[in-house]
Coordinates of C-alpha atoms in Angstrom, one line a residue:
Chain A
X1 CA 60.3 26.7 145.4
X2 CA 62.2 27.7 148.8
X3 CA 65.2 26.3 149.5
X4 CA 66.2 26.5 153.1
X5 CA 69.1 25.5 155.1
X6 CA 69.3 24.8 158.8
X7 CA 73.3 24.2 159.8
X8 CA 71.5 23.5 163.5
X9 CA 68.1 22.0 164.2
X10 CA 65.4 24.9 165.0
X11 CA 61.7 24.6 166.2
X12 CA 59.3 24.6 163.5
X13 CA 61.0 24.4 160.0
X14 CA 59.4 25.3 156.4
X15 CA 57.4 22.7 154.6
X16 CA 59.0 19.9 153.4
X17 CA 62.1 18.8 155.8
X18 CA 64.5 16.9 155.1
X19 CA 66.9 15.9 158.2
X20 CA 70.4 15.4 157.3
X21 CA 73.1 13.3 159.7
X22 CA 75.7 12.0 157.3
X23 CA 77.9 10.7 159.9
X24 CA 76.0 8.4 160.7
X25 CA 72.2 8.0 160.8
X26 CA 71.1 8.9 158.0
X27 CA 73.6 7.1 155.9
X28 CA 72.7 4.1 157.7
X29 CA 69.3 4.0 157.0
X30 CA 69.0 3.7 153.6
X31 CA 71.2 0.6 154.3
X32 CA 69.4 -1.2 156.7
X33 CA 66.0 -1.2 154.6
X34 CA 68.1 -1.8 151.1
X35 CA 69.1 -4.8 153.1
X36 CA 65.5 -6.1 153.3
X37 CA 65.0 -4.4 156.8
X38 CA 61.0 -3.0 157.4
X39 CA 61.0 -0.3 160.0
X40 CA 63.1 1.4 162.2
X41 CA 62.8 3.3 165.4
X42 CA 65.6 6.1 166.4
X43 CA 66.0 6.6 170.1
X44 CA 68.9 8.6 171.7
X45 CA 68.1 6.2 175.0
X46 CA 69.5 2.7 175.8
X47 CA 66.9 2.0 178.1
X48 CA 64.3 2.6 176.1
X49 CA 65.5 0.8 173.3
X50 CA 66.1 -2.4 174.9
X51 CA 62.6 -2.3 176.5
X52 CA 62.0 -1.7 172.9
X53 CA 63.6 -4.3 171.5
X54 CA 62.4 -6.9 174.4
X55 CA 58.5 -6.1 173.7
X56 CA 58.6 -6.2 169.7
X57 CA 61.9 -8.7 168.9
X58 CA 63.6 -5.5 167.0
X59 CA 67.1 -5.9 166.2
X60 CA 69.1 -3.6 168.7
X61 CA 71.4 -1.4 166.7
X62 CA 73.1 1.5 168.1
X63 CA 76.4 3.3 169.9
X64 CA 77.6 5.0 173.0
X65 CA 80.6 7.1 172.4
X66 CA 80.8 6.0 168.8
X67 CA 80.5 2.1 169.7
X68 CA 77.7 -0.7 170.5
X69 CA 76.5 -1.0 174.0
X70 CA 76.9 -4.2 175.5
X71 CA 73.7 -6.8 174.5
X72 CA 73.7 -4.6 171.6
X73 CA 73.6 -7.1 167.9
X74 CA 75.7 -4.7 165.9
X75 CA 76.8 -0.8 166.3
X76 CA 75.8 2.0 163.7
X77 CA 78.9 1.7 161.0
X78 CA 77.3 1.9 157.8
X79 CA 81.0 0.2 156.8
X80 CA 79.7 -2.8 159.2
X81 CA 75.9 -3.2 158.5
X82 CA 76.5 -3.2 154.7
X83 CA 77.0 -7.1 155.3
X84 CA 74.0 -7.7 157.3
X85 CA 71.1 -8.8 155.6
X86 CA 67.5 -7.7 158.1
X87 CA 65.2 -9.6 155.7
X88 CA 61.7 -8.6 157.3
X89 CA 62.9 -7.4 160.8
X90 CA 62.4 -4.3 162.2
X91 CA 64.8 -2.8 164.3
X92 CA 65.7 0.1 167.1
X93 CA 68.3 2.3 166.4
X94 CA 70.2 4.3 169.7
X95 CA 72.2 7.4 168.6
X96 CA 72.6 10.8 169.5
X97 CA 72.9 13.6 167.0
X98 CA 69.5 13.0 164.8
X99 CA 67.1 11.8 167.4
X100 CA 68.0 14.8 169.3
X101 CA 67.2 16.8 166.2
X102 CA 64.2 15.1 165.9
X103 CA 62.8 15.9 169.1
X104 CA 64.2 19.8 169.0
X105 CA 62.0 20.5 165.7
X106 CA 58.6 19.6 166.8
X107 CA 55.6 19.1 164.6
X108 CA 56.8 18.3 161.0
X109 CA 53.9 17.6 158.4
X110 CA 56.5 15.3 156.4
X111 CA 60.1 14.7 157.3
X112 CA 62.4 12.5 155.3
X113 CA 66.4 11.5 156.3
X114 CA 68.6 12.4 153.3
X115 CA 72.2 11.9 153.2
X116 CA 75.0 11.8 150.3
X117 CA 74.4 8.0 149.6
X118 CA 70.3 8.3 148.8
X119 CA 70.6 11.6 147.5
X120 CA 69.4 11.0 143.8
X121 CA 66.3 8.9 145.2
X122 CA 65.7 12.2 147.9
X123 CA 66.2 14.5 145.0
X124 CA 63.5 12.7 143.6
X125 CA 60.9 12.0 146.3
X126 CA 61.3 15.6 147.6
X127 CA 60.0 17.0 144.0
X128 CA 57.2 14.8 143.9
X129 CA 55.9 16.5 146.7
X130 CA 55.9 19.7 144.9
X131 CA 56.7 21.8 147.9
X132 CA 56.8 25.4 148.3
X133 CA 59.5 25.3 151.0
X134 CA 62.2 22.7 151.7
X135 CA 63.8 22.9 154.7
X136 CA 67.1 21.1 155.1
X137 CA 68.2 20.8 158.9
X138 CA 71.1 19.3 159.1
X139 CA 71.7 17.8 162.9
X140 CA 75.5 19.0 163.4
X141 CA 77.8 17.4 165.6
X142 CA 77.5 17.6 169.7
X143 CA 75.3 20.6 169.9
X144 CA 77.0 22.2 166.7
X145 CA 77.4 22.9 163.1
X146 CA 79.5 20.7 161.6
X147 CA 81.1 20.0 158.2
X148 CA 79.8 17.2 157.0
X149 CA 76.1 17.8 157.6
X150 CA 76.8 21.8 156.2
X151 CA 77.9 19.9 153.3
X152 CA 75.6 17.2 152.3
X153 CA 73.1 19.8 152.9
X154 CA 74.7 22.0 149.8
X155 CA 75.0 18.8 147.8
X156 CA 70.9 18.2 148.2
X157 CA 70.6 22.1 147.6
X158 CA 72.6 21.7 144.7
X159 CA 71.1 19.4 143.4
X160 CA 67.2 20.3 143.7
X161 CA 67.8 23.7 142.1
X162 CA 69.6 22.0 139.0
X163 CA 66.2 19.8 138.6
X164 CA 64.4 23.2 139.7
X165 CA 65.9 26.2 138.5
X166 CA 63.5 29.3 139.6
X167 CA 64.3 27.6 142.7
X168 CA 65.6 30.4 145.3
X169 CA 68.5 29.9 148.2
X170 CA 68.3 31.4 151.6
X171 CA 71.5 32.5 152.8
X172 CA 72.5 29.7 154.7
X173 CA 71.8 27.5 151.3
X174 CA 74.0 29.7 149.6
X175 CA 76.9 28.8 152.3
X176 CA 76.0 25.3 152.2
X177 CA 76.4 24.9 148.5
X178 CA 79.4 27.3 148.6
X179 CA 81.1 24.4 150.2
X180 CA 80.6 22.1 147.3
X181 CA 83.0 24.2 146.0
X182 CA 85.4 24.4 148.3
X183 CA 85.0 19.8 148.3
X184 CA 84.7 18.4 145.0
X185 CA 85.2 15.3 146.8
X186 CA 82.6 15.2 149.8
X187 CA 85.1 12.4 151.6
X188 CA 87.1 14.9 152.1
X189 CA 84.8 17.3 153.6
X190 CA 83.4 14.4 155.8
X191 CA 87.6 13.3 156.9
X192 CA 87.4 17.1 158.1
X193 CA 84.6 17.4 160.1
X194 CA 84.2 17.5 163.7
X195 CA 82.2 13.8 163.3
X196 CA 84.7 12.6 160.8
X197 CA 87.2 13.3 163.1
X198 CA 85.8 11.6 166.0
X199 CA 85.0 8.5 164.5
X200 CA 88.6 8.6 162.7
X201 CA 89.7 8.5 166.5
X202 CA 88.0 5.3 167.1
X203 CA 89.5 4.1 164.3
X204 CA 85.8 3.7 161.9
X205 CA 88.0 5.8 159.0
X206 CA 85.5 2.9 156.6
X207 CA 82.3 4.7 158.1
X208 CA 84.0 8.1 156.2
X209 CA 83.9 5.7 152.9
X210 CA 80.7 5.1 152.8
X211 CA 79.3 8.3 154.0
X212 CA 81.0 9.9 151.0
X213 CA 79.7 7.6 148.5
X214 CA 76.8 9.4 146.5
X215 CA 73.3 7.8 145.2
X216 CA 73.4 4.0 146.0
X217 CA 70.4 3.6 147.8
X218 CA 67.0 4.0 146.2
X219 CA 65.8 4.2 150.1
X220 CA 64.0 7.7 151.1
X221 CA 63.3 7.0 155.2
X222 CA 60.2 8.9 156.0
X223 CA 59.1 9.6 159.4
X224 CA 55.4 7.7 160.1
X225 CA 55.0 8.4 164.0
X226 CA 56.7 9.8 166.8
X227 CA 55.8 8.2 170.3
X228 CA 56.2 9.5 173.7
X229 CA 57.0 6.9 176.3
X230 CA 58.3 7.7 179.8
X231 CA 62.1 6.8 179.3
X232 CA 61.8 9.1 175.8
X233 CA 60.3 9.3 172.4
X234 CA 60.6 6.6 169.8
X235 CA 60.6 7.8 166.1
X236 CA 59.7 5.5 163.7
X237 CA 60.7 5.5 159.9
X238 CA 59.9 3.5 157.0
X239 CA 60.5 3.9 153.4
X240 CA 58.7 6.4 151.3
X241 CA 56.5 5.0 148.3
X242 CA 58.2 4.7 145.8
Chain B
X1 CA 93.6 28.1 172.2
X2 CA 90.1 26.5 171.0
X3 CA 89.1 28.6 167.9
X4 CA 85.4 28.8 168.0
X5 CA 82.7 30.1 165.1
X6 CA 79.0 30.6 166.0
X7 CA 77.2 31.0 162.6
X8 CA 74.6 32.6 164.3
X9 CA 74.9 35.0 167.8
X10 CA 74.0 32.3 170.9
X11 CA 73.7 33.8 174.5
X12 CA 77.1 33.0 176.8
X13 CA 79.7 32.9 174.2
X14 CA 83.1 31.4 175.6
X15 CA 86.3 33.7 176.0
X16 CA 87.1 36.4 174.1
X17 CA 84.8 37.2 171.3
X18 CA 84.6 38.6 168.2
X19 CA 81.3 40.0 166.5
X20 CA 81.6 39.6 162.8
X21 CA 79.0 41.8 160.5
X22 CA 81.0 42.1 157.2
X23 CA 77.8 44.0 155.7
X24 CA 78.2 46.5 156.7
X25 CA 78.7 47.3 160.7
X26 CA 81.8 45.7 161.1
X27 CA 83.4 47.4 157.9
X28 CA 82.0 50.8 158.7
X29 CA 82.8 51.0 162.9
X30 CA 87.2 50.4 161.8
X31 CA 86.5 53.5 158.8
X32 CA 84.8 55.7 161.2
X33 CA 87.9 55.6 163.3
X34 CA 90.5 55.9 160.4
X35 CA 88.7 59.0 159.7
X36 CA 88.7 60.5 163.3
X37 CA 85.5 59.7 165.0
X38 CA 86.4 59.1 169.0
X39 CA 83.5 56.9 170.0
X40 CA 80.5 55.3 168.3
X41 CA 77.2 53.6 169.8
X42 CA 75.6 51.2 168.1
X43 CA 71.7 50.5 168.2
X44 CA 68.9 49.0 166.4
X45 CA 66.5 52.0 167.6
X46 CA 66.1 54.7 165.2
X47 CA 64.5 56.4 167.9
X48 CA 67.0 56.2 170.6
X49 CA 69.5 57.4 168.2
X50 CA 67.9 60.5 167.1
X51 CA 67.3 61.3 171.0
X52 CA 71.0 59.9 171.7
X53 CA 72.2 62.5 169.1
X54 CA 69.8 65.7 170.2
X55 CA 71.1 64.7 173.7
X56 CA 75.0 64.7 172.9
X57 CA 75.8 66.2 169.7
X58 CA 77.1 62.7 167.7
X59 CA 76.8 62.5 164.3
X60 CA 74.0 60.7 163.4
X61 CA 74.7 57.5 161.2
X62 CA 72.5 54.7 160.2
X63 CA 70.0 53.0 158.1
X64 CA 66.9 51.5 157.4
X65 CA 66.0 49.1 155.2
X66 CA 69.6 49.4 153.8
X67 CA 69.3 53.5 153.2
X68 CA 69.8 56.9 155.4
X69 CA 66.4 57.6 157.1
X70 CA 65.2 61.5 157.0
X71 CA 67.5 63.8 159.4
X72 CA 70.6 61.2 159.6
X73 CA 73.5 63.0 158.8
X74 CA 75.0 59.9 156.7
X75 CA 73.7 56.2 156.4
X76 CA 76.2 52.8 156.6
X77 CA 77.6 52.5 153.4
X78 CA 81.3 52.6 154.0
X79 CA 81.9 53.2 150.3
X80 CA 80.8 56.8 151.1
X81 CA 81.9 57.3 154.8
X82 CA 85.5 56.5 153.1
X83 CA 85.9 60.0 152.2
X84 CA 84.0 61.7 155.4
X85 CA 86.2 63.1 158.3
X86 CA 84.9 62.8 161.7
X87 CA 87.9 64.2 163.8
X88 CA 87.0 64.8 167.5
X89 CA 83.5 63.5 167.3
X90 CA 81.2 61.0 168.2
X91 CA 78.4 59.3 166.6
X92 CA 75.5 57.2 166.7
X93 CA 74.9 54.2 164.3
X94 CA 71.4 52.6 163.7
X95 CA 71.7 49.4 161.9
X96 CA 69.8 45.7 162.6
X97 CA 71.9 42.4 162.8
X98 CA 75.1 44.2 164.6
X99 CA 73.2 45.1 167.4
X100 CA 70.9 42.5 167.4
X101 CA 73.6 40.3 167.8
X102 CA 74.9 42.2 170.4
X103 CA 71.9 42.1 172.5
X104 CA 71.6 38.6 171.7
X105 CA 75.2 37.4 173.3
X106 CA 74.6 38.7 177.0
X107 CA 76.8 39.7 178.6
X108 CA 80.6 39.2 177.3
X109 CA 84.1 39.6 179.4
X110 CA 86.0 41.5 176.1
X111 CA 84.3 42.0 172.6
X112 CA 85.6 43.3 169.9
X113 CA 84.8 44.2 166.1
X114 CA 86.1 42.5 163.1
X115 CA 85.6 42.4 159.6
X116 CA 88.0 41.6 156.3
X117 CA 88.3 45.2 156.5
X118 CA 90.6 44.7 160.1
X119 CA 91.0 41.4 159.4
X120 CA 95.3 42.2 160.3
X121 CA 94.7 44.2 163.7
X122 CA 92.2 42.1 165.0
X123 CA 94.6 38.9 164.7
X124 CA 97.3 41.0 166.4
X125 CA 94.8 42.3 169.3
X126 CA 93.6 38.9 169.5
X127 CA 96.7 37.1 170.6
X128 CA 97.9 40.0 172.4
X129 CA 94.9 38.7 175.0
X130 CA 96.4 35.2 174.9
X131 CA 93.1 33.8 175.3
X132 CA 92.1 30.4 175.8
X133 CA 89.0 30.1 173.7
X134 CA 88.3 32.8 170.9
X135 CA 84.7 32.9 170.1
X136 CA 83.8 34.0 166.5
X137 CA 80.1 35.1 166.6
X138 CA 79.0 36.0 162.7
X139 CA 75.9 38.7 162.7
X140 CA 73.8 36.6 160.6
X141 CA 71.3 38.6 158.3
X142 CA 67.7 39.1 159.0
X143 CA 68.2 35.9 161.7
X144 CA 69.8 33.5 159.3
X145 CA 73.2 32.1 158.8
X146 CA 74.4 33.9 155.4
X147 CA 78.2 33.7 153.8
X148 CA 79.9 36.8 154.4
X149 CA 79.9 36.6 158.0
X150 CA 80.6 33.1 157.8
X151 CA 83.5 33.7 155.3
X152 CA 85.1 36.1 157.4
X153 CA 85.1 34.0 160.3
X154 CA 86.6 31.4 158.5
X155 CA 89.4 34.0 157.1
X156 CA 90.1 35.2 160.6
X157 CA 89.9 31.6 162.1
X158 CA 93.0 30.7 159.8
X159 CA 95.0 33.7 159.9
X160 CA 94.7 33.2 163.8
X161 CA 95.6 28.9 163.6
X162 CA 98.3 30.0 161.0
X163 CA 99.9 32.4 164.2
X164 CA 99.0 29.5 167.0
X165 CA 99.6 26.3 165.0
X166 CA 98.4 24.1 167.6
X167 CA 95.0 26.1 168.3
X168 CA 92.1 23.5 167.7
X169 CA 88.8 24.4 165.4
X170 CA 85.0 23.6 166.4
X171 CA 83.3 22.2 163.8
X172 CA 81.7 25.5 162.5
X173 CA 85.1 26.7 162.2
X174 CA 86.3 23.9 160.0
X175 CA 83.1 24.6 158.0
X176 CA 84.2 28.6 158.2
X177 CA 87.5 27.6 156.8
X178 CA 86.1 25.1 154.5
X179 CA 84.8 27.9 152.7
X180 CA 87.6 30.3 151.9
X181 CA 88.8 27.5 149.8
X182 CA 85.4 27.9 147.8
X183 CA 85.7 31.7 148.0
X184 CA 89.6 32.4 146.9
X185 CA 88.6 35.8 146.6
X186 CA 86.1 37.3 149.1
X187 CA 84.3 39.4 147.4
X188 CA 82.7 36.5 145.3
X189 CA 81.4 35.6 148.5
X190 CA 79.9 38.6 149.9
X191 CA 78.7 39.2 146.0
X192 CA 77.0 35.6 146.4
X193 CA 75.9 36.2 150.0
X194 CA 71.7 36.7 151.2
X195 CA 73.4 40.8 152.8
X196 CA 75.5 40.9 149.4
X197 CA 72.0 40.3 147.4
X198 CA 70.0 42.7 149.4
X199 CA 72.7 45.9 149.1
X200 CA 73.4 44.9 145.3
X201 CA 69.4 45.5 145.1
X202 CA 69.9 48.7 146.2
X203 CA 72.6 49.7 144.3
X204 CA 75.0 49.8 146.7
X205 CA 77.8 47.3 145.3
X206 CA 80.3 49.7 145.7
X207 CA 79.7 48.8 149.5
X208 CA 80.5 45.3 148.9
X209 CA 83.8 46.1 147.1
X210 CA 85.2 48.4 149.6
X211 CA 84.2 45.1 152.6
X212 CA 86.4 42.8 150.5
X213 CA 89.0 44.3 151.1
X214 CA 91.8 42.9 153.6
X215 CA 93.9 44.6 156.3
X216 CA 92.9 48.2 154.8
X217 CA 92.4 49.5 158.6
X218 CA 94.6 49.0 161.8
X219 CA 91.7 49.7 164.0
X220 CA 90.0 47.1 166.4
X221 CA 86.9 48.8 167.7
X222 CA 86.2 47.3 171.3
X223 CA 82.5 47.5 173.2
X224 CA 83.1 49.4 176.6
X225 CA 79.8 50.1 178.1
X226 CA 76.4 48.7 177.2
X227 CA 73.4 51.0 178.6
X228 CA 70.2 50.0 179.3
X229 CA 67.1 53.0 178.2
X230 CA 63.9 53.1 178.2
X231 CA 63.7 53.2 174.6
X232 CA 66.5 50.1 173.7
X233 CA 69.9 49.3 174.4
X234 CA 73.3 51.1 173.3
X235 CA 76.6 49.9 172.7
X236 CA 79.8 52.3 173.3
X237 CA 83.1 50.9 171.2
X238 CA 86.0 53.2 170.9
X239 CA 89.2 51.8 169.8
X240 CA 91.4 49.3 171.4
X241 CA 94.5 50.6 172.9
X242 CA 97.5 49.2 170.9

């Protein structure tokens, strides 16, 4: 097995990929279908989400600049949506940094969001697969690598070649998991970043928290269908069998 | 001053930059000029170099696939060109992700070379410039992100923030500096790195020894001229003044 990092989003990645936005997407949606939610679509546009929303009842979730557009029924703070039960909704997410990576890398056959707090049940859906190649893109922050994406990335690295040992590291792997290193304790890593820094400004420090936590969810989001619309494209996840 | 790190070269980087290539350009080019060489020209064309040389007399440096090819006078390992004197010449370097890089960037206001190697003297030249934004662009190996370059950047990021306390990291720079915390001693990283890997196959550890090294050289080599041939592109640095 191949085990390959992206620290940005490229066209095309290797076999399995597993896209990794820890602050806060993908730490978020293991949450919302742990609590009882059924699908969700990711956007980066209002607009489209709200048409969205209007046409199927989905539960609007999302942020501009870190925080929920008006009309909006909650924001994306994993801190927040940890109390909110979704029992049989579906919902429409808005954010930036992963549906923008979605979008950039094209064709996937089978894409799955991974972050620190499902990363036992990822570990563990990824190997089931038996891939040759994982790729593991993490979406950065703004454009750019960032901290806490590098180093969730490492973590998952990490912790597929301990279940897979012949397993071999490209060279950003080998960075990514050097940072493990360098952050026993992947708050800290997250309080650092770029991302953890922004939403410390806005004062969702609690969002850090639970980003950091490791292996509560059971929930490995896979990607079932990516739609183009004229305000956008709609990419809609539900939970891998289990 | 915004301290900026592209893990990989990007066209248009901002201010004054700073291509990093640990193994081996960046190492080599400061030795070169220890040891007297006046000029060097970098390219990835083995063929351009050979005419380069026949045209001008330079000594004839370079590699492929991590060795000397047939008729170079020396290839890139700067554990030999150590002990080789070069006073009052010039020379011609073939190597792949220096130049590469180079070509990649576009065209840049003031570049210069650094390494671990220069790590001292490029600091000083650095903020000699008083720049605004300092661009750290690492080489990359064979089109990937890999951990020396990254380290270095990292290194150089924080010896530059510990001069200009209020300078302000990028995200890939707090990863860059995340990592020197992993890598106490650099050459573990460059021994762990994808470029470290590939010379140590090739017997040429000695290499990665002499590149861990800090502050050994007070030369900043800086690009002057960039000409366009028929055959590829070349790249004139000669030492900054001091």
């Amino acid at each position: 097995m191949r085990l390959r990092v992206d620290l940005l989003p490229a066209a095309d990645p290797q076999g399995v990929v597993v896209l990794v936005d820890t602050l806060r997407t993908c730490t978020v949606a293991p949450i919302l279908f742990d609590n009882g939610l059924t699908s969700l679509a990711l956007t980066p546009r209002l607009k489209l989400a709200r048409r969205f929303a209007t046409e199927t009842g989905a539960v609007l979730l999302g942020e501009r600049a870190g925080l929920p557009p008006e009309g909006f029924n909650h924001g994306n703070s994993p801190a927040e949506l940890r109390g909110v039960r979704f029992d049989g909704r579906a919902a429409v997410m808005v954010s930036q940094n992963a549906p923008t990576a979605l979008a950039r890398l094209g064709a996937v056959d089978r894409l799955l969001l991974g972050s620190l707090y499902n990363a036992e049940a990822l570990v563990e859906r990824v190997l089931e697969l038996e891939p040759e190649t994982v790729t593991l893109v993490c979406s950065g922050f703004d454009g750019q690598e960032d901290l806490d994406d590098a180093l969730t990335a490492g973590f998952l690295a990490a912790r597929l070649r301990q279940r897979r040992p012949e397993a071999r590291y490209d060279g950003a792997a080998r960075l990514a998991v050097g940072l493990l290193r360098a952050f026993p304790d992947p708050v800290e890593a997250l309080w650092d970043s770029a991302a953890g820094r922004y939403l410390r400004g806005l004062e969702l420090g609690d969002d850090l928290a639970v980003a950091g936590m490791v292996a509560q969810s059971g929930v490995v989001p896979e990607l079932r269908e990516r739609v183009e619309r004229d305000e956008g494209q709609l990419f809609h996840f539900t939970p891998a069998a289990r």
